[in-house]
JSON list of C-alpha atoms and ligand atoms in Angstrom, two decimals:
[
{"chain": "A", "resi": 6, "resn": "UNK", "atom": "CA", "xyz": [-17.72, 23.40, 19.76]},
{"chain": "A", "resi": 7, "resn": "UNK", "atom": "CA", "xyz": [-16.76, 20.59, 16.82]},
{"chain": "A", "resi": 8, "resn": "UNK", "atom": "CA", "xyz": [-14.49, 22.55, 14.42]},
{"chain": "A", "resi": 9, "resn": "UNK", "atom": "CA", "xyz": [-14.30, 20.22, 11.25]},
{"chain": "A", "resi": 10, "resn": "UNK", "atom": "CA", "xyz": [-17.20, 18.48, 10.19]},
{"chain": "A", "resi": 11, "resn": "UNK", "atom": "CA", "xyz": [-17.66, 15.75, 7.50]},
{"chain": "A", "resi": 12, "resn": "UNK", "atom": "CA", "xyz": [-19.24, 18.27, 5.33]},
{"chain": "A", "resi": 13, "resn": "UNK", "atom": "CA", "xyz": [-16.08, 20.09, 5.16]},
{"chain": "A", "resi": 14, "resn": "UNK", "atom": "CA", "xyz": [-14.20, 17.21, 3.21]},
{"chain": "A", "resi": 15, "resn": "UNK", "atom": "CA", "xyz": [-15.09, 17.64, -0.24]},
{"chain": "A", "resi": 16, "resn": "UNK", "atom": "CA", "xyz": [-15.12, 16.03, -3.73]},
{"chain": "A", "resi": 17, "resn": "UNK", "atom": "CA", "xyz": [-12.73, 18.22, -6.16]},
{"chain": "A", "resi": 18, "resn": "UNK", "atom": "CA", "xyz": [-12.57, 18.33, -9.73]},
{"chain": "A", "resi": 19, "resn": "UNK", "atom": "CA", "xyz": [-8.91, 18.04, -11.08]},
{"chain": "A", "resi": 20, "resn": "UNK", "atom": "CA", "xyz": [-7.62, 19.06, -14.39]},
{"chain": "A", "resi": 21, "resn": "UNK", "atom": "CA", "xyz": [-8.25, 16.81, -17.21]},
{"chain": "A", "resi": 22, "resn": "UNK", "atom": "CA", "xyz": [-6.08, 17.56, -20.36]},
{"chain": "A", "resi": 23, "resn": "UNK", "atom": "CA", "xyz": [-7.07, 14.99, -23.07]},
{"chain": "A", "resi": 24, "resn": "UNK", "atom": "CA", "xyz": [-6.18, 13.54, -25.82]},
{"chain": "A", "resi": 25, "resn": "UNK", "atom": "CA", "xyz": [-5.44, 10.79, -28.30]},
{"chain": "A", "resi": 26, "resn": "UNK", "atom": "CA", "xyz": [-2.26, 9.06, -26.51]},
{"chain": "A", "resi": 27, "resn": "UNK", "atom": "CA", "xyz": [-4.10, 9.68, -22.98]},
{"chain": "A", "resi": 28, "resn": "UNK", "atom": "CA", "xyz": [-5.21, 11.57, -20.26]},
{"chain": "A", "resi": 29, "resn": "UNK", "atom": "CA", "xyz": [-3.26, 13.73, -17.59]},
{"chain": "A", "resi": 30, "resn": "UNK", "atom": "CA", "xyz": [-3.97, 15.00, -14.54]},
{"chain": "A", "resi": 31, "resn": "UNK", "atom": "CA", "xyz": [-1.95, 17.81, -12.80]},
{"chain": "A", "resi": 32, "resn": "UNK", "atom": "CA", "xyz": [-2.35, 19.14, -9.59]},
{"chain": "A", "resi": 33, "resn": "UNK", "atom": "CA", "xyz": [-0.62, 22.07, -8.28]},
{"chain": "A", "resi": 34, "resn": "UNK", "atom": "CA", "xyz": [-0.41, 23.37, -4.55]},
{"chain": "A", "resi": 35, "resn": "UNK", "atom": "CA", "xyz": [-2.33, 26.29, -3.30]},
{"chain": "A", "resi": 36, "resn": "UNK", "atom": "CA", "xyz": [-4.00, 26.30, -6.43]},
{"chain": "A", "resi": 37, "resn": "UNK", "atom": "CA", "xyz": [-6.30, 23.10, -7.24]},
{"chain": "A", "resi": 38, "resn": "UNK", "atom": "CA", "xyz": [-5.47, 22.54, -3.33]},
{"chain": "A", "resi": 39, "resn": "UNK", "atom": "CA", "xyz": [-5.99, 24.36, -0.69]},
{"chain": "A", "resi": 40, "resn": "UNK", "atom": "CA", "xyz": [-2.89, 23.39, 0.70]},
{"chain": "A", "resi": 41, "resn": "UNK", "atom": "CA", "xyz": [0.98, 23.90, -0.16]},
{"chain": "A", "resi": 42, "resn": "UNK", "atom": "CA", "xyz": [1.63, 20.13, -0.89]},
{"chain": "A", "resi": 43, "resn": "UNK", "atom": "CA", "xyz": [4.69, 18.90, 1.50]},
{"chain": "A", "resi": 44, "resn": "UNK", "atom": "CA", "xyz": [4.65, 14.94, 1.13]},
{"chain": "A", "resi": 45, "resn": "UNK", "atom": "CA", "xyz": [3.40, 12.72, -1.47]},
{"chain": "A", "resi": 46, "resn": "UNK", "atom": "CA", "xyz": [2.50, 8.97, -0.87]},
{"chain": "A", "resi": 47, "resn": "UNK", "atom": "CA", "xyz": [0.57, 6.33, -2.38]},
{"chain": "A", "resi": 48, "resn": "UNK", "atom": "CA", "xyz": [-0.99, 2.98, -1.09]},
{"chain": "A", "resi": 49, "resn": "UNK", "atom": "CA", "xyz": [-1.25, -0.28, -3.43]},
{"chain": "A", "resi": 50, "resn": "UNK", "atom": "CA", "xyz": [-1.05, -3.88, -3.48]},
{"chain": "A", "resi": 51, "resn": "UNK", "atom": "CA", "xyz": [-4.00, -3.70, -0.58]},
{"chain": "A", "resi": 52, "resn": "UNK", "atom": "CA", "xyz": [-5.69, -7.72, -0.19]},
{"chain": "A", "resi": 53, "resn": "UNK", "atom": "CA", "xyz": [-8.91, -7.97, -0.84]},
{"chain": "A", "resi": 54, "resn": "UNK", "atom": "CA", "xyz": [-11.00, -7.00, 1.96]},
{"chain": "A", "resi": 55, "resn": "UNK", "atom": "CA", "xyz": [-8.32, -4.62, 4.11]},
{"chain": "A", "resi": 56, "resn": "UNK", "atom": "CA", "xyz": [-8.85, -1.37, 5.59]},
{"chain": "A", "resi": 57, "resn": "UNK", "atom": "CA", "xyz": [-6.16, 1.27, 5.89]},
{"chain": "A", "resi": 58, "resn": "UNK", "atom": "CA", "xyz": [-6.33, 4.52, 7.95]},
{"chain": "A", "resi": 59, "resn": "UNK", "atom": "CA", "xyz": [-8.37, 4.03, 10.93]},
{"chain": "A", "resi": 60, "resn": "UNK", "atom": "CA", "xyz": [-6.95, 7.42, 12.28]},
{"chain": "A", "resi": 61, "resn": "UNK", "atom": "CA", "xyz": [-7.24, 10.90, 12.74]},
{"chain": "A", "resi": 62, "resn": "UNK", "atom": "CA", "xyz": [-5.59, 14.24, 12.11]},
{"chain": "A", "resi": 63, "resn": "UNK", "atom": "CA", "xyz": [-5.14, 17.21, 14.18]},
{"chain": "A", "resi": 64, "resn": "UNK", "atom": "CA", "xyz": [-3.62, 19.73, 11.55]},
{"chain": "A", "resi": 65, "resn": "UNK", "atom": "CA", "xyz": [-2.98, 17.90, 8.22]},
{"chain": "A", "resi": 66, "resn": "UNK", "atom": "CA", "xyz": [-4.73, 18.58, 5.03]},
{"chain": "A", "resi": 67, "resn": "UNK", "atom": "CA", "xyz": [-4.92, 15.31, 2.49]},
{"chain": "A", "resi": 68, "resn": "UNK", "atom": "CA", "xyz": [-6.18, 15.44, -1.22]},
{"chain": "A", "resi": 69, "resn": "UNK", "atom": "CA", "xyz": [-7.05, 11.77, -1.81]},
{"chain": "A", "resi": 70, "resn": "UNK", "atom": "CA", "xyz": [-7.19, 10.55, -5.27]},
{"chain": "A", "resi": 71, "resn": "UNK", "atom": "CA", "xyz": [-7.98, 6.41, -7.23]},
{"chain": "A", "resi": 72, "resn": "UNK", "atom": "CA", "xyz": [-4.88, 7.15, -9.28]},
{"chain": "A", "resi": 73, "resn": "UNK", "atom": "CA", "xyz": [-6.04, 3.73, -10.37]},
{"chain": "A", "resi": 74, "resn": "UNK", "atom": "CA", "xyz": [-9.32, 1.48, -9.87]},
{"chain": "A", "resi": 75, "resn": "UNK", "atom": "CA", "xyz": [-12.20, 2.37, -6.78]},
{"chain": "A", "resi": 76, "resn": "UNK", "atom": "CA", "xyz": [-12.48, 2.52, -3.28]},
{"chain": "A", "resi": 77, "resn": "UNK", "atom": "CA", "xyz": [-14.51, 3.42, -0.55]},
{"chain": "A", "resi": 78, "resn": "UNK", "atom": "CA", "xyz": [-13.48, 5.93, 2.24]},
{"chain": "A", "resi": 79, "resn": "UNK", "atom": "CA", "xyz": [-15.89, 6.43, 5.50]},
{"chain": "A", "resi": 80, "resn": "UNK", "atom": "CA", "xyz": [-15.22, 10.55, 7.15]},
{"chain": "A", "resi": 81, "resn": "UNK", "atom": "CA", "xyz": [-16.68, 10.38, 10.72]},
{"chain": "A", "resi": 82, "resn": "UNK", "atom": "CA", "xyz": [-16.41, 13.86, 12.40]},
{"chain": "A", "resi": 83, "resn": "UNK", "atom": "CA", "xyz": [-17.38, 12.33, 15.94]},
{"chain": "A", "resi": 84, "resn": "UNK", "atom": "CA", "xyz": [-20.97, 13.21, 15.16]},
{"chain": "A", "resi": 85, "resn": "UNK", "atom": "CA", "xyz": [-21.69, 12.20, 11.56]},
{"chain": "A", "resi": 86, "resn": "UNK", "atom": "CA", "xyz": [-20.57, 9.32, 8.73]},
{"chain": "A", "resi": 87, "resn": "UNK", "atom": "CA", "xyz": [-20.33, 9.58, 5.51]},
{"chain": "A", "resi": 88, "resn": "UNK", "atom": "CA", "xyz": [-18.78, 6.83, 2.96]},
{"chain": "A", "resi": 89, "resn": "UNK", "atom": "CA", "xyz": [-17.32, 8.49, -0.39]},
{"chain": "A", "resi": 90, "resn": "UNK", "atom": "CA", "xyz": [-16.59, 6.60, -3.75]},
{"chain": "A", "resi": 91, "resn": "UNK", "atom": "CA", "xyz": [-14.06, 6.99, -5.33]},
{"chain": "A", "resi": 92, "resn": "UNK", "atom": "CA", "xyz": [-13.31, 5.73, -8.86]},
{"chain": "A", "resi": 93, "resn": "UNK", "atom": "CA", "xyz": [-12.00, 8.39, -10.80]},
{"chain": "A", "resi": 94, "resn": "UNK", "atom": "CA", "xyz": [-8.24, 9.92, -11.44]},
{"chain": "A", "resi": 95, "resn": "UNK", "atom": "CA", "xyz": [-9.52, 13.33, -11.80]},
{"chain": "A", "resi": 96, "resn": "UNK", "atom": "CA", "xyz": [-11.24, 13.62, -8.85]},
{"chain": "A", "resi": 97, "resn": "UNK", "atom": "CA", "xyz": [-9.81, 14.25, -5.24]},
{"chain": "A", "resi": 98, "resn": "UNK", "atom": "CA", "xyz": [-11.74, 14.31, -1.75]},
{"chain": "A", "resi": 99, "resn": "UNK", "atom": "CA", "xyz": [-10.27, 16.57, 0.17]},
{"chain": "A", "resi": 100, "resn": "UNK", "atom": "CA", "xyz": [-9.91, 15.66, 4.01]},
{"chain": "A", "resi": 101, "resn": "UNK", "atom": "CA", "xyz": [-9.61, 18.63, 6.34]},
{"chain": "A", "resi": 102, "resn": "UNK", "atom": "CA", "xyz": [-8.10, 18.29, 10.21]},
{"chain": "A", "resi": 103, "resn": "UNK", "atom": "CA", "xyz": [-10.31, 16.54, 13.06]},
{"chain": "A", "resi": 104, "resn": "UNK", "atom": "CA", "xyz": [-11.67, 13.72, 10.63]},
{"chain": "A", "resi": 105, "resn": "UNK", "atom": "CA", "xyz": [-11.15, 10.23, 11.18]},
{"chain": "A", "resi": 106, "resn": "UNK", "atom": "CA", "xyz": [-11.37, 8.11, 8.36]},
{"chain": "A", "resi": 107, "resn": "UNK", "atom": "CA", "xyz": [-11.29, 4.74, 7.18]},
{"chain": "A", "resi": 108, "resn": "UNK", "atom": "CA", "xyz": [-10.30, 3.73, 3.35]},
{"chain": "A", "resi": 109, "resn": "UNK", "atom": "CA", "xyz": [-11.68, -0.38, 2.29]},
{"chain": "A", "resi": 110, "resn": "UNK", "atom": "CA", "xyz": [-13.54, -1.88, -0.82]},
{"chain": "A", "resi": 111, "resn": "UNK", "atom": "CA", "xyz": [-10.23, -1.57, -2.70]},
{"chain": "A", "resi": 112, "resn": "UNK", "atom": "CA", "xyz": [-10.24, -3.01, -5.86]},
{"chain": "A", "resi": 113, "resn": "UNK", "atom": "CA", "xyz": [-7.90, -5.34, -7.19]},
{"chain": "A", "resi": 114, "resn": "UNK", "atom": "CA", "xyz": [-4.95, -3.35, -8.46]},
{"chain": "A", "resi": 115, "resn": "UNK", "atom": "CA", "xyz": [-6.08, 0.01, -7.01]},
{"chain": "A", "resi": 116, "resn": "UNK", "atom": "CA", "xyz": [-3.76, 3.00, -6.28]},
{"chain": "A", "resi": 117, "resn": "UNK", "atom": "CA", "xyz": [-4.89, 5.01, -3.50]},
{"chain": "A", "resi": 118, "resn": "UNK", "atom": "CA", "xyz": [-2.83, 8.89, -4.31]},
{"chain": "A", "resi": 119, "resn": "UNK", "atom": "CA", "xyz": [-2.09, 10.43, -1.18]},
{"chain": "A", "resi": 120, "resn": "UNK", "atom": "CA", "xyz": [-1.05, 14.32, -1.09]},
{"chain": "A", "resi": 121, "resn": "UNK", "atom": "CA", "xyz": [-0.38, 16.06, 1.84]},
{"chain": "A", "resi": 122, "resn": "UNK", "atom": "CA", "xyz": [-0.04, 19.32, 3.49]},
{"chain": "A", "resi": 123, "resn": "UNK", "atom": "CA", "xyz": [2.59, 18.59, 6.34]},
{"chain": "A", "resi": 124, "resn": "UNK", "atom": "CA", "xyz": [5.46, 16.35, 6.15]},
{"chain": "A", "resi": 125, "resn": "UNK", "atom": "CA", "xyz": [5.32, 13.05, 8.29]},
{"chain": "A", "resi": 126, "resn": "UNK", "atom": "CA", "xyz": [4.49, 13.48, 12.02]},
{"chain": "A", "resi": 127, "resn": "UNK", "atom": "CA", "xyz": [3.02, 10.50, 14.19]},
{"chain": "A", "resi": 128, "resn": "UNK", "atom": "CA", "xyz": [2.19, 13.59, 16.69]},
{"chain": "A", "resi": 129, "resn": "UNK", "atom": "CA", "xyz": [-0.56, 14.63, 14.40]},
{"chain": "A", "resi": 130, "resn": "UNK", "atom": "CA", "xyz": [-2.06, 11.61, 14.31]},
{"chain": "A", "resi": 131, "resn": "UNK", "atom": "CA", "xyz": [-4.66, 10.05, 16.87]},
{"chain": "A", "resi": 132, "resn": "UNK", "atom": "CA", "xyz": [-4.97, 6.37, 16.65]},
{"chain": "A", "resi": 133, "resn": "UNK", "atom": "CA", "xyz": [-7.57, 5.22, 19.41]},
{"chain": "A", "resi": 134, "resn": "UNK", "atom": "CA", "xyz": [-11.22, 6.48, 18.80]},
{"chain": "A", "resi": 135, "resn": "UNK", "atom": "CA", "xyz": [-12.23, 6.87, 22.30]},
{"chain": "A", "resi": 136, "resn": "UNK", "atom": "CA", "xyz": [-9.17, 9.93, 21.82]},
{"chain": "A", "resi": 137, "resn": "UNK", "atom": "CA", "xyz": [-10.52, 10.87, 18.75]},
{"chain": "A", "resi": 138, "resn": "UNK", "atom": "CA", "xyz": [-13.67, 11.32, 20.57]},
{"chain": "A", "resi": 139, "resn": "UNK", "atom": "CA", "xyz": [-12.04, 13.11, 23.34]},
{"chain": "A", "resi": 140, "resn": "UNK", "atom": "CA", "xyz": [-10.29, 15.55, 20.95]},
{"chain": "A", "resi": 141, "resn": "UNK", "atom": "CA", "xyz": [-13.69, 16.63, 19.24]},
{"chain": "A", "resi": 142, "resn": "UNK", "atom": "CA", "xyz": [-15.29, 17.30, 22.29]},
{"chain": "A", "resi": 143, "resn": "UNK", "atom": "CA", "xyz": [-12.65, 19.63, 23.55]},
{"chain": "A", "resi": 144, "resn": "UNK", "atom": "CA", "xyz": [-12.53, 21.70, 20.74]},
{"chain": "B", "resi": 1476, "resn": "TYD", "atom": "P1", "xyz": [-0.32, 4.87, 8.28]},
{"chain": "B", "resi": 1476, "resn": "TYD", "atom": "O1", "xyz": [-0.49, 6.34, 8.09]},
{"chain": "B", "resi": 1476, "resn": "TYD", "atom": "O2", "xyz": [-0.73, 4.29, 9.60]},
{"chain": "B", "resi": 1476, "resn": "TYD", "atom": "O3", "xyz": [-1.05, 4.07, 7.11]},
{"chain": "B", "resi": 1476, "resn": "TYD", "atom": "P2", "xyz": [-2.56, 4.00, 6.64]},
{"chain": "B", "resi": 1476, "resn": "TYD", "atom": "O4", "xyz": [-3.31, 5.16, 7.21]},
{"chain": "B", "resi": 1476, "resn": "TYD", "atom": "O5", "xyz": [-2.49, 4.05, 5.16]},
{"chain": "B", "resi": 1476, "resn": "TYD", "atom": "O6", "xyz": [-3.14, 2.70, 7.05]},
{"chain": "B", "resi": 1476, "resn": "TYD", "atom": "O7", "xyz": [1.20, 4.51, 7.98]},
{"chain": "B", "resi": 1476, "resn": "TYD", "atom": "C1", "xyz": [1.65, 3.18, 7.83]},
{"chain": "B", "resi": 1476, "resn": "TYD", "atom": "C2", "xyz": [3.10, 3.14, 8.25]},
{"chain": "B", "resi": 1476, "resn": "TYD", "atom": "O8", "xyz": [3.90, 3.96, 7.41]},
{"chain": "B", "resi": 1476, "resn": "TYD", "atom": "C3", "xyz": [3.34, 3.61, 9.68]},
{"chain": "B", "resi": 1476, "resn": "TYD", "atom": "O9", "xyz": [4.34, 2.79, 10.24]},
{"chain": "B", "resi": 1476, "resn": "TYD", "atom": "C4", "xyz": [3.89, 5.01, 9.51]},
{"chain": "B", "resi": 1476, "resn": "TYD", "atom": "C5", "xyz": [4.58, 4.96, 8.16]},
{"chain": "B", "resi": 1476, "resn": "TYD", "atom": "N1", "xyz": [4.54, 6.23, 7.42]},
{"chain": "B", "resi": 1476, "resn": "TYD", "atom": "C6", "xyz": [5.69, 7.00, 7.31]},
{"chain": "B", "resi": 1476, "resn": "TYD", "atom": "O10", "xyz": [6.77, 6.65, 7.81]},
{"chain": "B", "resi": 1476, "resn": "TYD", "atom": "N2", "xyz": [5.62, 8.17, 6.62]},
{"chain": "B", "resi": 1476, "resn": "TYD", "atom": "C7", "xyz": [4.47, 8.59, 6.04]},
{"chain": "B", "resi": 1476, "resn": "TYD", "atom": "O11", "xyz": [4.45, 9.69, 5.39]},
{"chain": "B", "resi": 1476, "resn": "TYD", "atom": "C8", "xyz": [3.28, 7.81, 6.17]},
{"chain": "B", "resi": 1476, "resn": "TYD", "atom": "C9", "xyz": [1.97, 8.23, 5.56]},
{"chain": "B", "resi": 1476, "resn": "TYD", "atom": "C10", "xyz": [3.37, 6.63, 6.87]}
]
């Protein structure tokens, strides 16, 4: 059995409160998650061509958001791909547990929002694929 497939990590619609000095975005745990939200972190300042992540996850939840310019991120569940856009501050993809994933095409001056369910533990991650691989298949 593969708990956690790629078509579990999905594209959520965030608040969007408008108006004529700007836009704003909230996003509150449990609620527009489905997660209590533990850590916050955010990637910039990325060269042009670099890929972060390039791991998985065993328990965490992530809400992934382009606070700022686009980027591409690939979900492989061990089984199936899929590459997700995004471009937009208020919209997240949500990344369950069991998904490895790869973030690149980073545009110049993009912020990559990072919210997360656990605080930071390198035993929940799995950086080799060949584990990753291992891990699906013995769930
Ligand atoms: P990593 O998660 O590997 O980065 P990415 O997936 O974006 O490529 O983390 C990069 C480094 O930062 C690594 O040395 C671990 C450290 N780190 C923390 O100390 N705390 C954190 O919450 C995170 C996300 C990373």
């Amino acid at each position: 059995m593969r708990i956690n497939s790629v078509y579990e990590c999905n594209i959520l619609p965030l608040s969007k409160i408008h108006n004529r000095a700007g836009n704003i975005t909230i996003v509150e745990g449990e609620k527009s998650v489905p997660f209590d939200v533990k850590r916050i972190y955010y990637l910039y300042d990325m060269p042009s061509g670099e890929t972060r992540g390039g791991h998985g996850h065993k328990a965490l939840y992530q809400l992934i958001v382009a606070t700022s310019g686009s980027f591409d991120v690939q979900l492989d569940d061990g089984v199936n791909k899929r590459i997700v856009r995004l471009n937009r501050p208020d919209y997240g993809l949500l990344i369950v547990p069991g998904i490895w994933r790869e973030l690149f095409e980073f545009s110049s001056g993009s912020v990559c929002l990072v919210l997360a369910s656990t605080k930071y533990d390198e035993d929940d991650y799995i950086r080799d694929y060949s584990e990753f691989q291992l891990y699906k298949n013995k769930l």
